[in-house]
Amino acid sequence: MQPILFSIITPSTGRRPKALAAAVRSVRAALDFAGLPEGAVEMLVGFDGVRGERPPDLDLARFLDLPKDEDWGNGIRDILLKIAKGERVLFLDDDNSLKPHALAAYMDHLDAEMVVARIDTSLAFDKPFIPEDAPGRDPIRQCNVDPLCLSLSRELVVTRCGGWVHKGRYEADFLNIRLWSRRARSLRLIDDIVATYDSGRSLDARALSRRQMHLLDRLAEERRGPAPGFAVRAAV
């Protein structure tokens, strides 16, 4: 049997079927780009209290209809981690996507227990990517790293750290990342941009988060420009 190299953890509310399908396709493209055989990657999709719509790529993704979490997907991630079988663990929310070269980039660093890569955040924040360089500051800091940046050994995350802990807190993402970074026997930062944050935000318009709605409203306002006569008034 083909050993599983990567387990990809994907919590989903079930309200973004088009974005989820795009996320699954991005994993397929990354698998093909890396030249990995079938079965080397498992994508575990946990639906949060619903029977979500399944994209057609069923040979790659395994779908689980889980009890209602109501905890920003924290409990869903923990369940999926506990059943993951891959040597490495990646996190991919249902409105994000991998770059085609992502798995190939991570395969160059399998000797490091925790790899922190860069992700494209230009669709979500006023910065092109994270983590950003800040001399003298720890790169593992709030708002400078996301689970989407990571490739981790399952032994570190599940066996030594107990899975996805710090549940019940909106900042659980960062708290878990900080825990793993402190307990990792080896941590490596790489410059490769391996994923796109919010890549599927506009595919399912009724499922935008509040942050996504505010961002799109602001961008629409910027495109419209100042109201007629504003420049004249400002010059008076």
Coordinates of C-alpha atoms in Angstrom, one line a residue:
M1 CA 0.0 0.0 0.0
Q2 CA 1.2 3.5 -0.9
P3 CA 2.3 5.3 2.3
I4 CA 0.6 8.6 2.9
L5 CA 3.1 11.5 2.9
F6 CA 0.8 14.5 3.4
S7 CA -2.5 14.7 5.3
I8 CA -4.4 17.9 4.4
I9 CA -6.8 19.1 7.1
T10 CA -9.8 21.0 5.9
P11 CA -12.7 22.2 8.1
S12 CA -15.8 23.3 6.2
T13 CA -19.1 24.9 7.1
G14 CA -20.6 23.4 4.0
R15 CA -21.7 26.8 2.7
R16 CA -18.8 27.2 0.2
P17 CA -19.1 24.2 -2.2
K18 CA -17.5 26.1 -5.2
A19 CA -14.6 27.3 -3.1
L20 CA -14.2 23.8 -1.6
A21 CA -14.1 22.3 -5.1
A22 CA -11.4 24.8 -6.0
A23 CA -9.4 23.9 -2.9
V24 CA -9.6 20.2 -3.8
R25 CA -8.5 21.0 -7.4
S26 CA -5.5 22.9 -6.1
V27 CA -4.4 19.9 -4.0
R28 CA -4.8 17.7 -7.1
A29 CA -2.7 20.1 -9.1
A30 CA 0.0 20.2 -6.4
L31 CA 0.1 16.4 -6.2
D32 CA 0.5 16.2 -10.0
F33 CA 3.2 18.9 -10.1
A34 CA 5.2 17.1 -7.4
G35 CA 5.0 13.9 -9.3
L36 CA 3.6 12.1 -6.3
P37 CA 1.8 8.8 -6.8
E38 CA -1.9 8.3 -6.1
G39 CA -2.4 7.7 -2.3
A40 CA 0.6 9.8 -1.3
V41 CA -1.8 12.6 -0.2
E42 CA -5.0 12.4 1.7
M43 CA -7.4 15.4 2.0
L44 CA -9.6 15.2 5.1
V45 CA -12.7 17.5 4.8
G46 CA -14.8 17.8 8.0
F47 CA -18.2 19.4 7.6
D48 CA -19.4 21.3 10.6
G49 CA -22.7 19.9 11.6
V50 CA -24.1 19.6 8.0
R51 CA -24.0 17.1 5.2
G52 CA -22.0 19.2 2.8
E53 CA -21.8 19.0 -0.9
R54 CA -19.0 16.8 -2.2
P55 CA -16.8 18.0 -5.0
P56 CA -16.3 15.3 -7.7
D57 CA -12.7 14.5 -6.9
L58 CA -13.7 11.8 -4.4
D59 CA -10.5 9.7 -4.9
L60 CA -8.4 12.4 -3.3
A61 CA -10.7 13.8 -0.6
R62 CA -12.4 12.0 2.2
F63 CA -15.5 13.8 3.5
L64 CA -16.8 13.5 7.1
D65 CA -20.1 14.9 8.4
L66 CA -19.2 15.8 11.9
P67 CA -21.2 17.1 14.9
K68 CA -21.8 20.9 15.1
D69 CA -18.6 22.5 16.3
E70 CA -19.5 26.2 16.8
D71 CA -15.9 26.9 17.6
W72 CA -14.4 28.5 14.4
G73 CA -13.5 25.0 13.2
N74 CA -11.2 24.2 16.1
G75 CA -12.9 21.0 17.2
I76 CA -13.2 19.9 13.5
R77 CA -9.4 20.3 13.0
D78 CA -8.7 18.3 16.2
I79 CA -10.9 15.4 15.0
L80 CA -9.3 15.4 11.6
L81 CA -5.8 15.5 13.1
K82 CA -6.5 12.4 15.2
I83 CA -7.5 10.3 12.2
A84 CA -4.8 11.7 9.8
K85 CA -2.3 9.0 8.7
G86 CA 0.2 11.1 6.8
E87 CA 3.8 11.7 7.8
R88 CA 3.2 15.4 7.4
V89 CA 0.3 17.6 8.2
L90 CA -0.9 20.7 6.2
F91 CA -3.9 22.9 6.9
L92 CA -6.1 24.2 4.1
D93 CA -9.4 25.9 4.8
D94 CA -12.2 25.6 2.2
D95 CA -11.8 29.1 0.9
N96 CA -8.0 28.9 0.4
S97 CA -5.9 27.1 -2.2
L98 CA -2.4 25.6 -2.7
K99 CA 0.0 26.8 -5.3
P100 CA 0.9 24.1 -7.8
H101 CA 4.5 23.9 -6.5
A102 CA 3.5 23.7 -2.8
L103 CA 4.0 20.0 -2.1
A104 CA 7.2 20.0 -4.2
A105 CA 8.5 22.8 -2.1
Y106 CA 7.7 21.1 1.1
M107 CA 9.3 17.8 -0.1
D108 CA 12.6 19.6 -0.1
H109 CA 12.4 20.1 3.7
L110 CA 11.1 16.8 5.1
D111 CA 14.0 16.7 7.5
A112 CA 12.5 19.7 9.4
E113 CA 9.7 19.0 11.9
M114 CA 8.1 22.4 11.3
V115 CA 8.4 24.3 8.0
V116 CA 7.0 27.8 7.8
A117 CA 6.5 29.0 4.2
R118 CA 5.0 32.2 2.8
I119 CA 1.5 32.6 1.6
D120 CA -0.1 35.2 -0.7
T121 CA -2.4 37.4 1.3
S122 CA -2.9 40.2 -1.3
L123 CA -6.6 39.2 -1.6
A124 CA -7.2 39.5 2.2
F125 CA -4.9 42.1 3.8
D126 CA -2.9 45.2 3.0
K127 CA 0.3 43.1 2.6
P128 CA 1.4 40.9 -0.3
F129 CA 2.4 37.9 1.9
I130 CA 3.1 36.5 5.4
P131 CA 5.3 35.9 7.2
E132 CA 6.9 39.3 6.7
D133 CA 10.5 39.9 7.6
A134 CA 11.0 42.1 10.7
P135 CA 14.6 42.2 11.9
G136 CA 14.8 41.5 15.6
R137 CA 11.3 40.2 15.9
D138 CA 10.2 36.6 16.2
P139 CA 8.4 35.6 12.9
I140 CA 6.0 33.4 14.9
R141 CA 3.9 36.3 16.1
Q142 CA 0.2 37.2 15.9
C143 CA -1.0 38.2 12.4
N144 CA 2.4 37.2 10.9
V145 CA 1.7 33.5 10.5
D146 CA -1.3 31.3 9.6
P147 CA -1.8 27.5 9.6
L148 CA -1.9 27.7 5.8
C149 CA 1.9 28.5 6.0
L150 CA 2.8 25.3 7.7
S151 CA 4.1 21.8 6.9
L152 CA 4.5 19.8 10.2
S153 CA 5.4 16.3 11.2
R154 CA 2.4 14.5 12.6
E155 CA 4.5 13.2 15.4
L156 CA 5.1 16.7 16.6
V157 CA 1.5 17.9 16.2
V158 CA -0.5 14.9 17.3
T159 CA 1.8 12.7 19.4
R160 CA 3.8 15.3 21.3
C161 CA 1.5 18.2 21.4
G162 CA -1.9 16.4 21.6
G163 CA -3.5 17.7 18.4
W164 CA -5.3 21.0 18.0
V165 CA -5.5 22.4 21.5
H166 CA -6.5 25.8 22.8
K167 CA -10.0 25.2 21.5
G168 CA -12.8 27.7 22.4
R169 CA -10.7 30.7 21.5
Y170 CA -10.7 32.8 18.3
E171 CA -6.9 33.1 18.4
A172 CA -6.5 29.3 18.7
D173 CA -4.7 29.3 15.3
F174 CA -1.8 31.4 16.7
L175 CA -1.7 29.7 20.0
N176 CA -1.3 26.3 18.4
I177 CA 1.3 27.5 16.0
R178 CA 3.3 29.0 18.9
L179 CA 3.0 25.7 20.9
W180 CA 4.3 23.7 17.9
S181 CA 7.2 26.1 17.3
R182 CA 8.3 25.9 20.9
R183 CA 8.3 22.1 20.9
A184 CA 9.6 21.5 17.4
R185 CA 13.1 19.9 17.4
S186 CA 13.8 21.7 14.1
L187 CA 12.0 24.7 12.5
R188 CA 12.8 26.1 9.1
L189 CA 11.5 29.3 7.4
I190 CA 11.4 29.2 3.6
D191 CA 10.7 31.9 1.1
D192 CA 8.5 29.9 -1.2
I193 CA 4.9 31.3 -1.6
V194 CA 3.0 28.0 -1.3
A195 CA -0.7 29.0 -1.1
T196 CA -3.2 31.8 -1.6
Y197 CA -5.3 33.0 1.3
D198 CA -9.0 33.8 0.5
S199 CA -8.6 32.6 -3.1
G200 CA -12.2 31.3 -3.1
R201 CA -13.8 34.2 -1.3
S202 CA -16.0 35.3 -4.2
L203 CA -17.0 31.9 -5.5
D204 CA -19.9 31.5 -3.1
A205 CA -21.2 35.0 -2.5
R206 CA -23.7 34.0 0.2
A207 CA -20.9 32.5 2.3
L208 CA -18.6 35.5 2.7
S209 CA -17.3 36.0 6.2
R210 CA -17.8 39.4 7.9
R211 CA -14.1 40.2 7.3
Q212 CA -14.4 39.3 3.6
M213 CA -17.6 41.4 3.2
H214 CA -15.9 44.5 4.8
L215 CA -12.8 44.1 2.6
L216 CA -14.8 43.8 -0.6
D217 CA -17.0 46.8 0.3
R218 CA -13.8 48.8 0.9
L219 CA -12.3 47.8 -2.4
A220 CA -15.5 48.7 -4.2
E221 CA -15.5 52.1 -2.6
E222 CA -11.8 52.6 -3.6
R223 CA -12.7 51.7 -7.2
R224 CA -15.5 54.2 -7.3
G225 CA -13.1 56.9 -6.2
P226 CA -14.0 60.2 -4.5
A227 CA -17.5 61.7 -4.9
P228 CA -17.9 64.3 -7.7
G229 CA -16.7 67.7 -6.7
F230 CA -14.5 66.4 -3.9
A231 CA -11.2 67.5 -5.5
V232 CA -12.6 71.0 -6.2
R233 CA -13.8 71.4 -2.7
A234 CA -10.5 70.2 -1.3
A235 CA -8.6 72.8 -3.4
V236 CA -10.7 75.8 -2.3

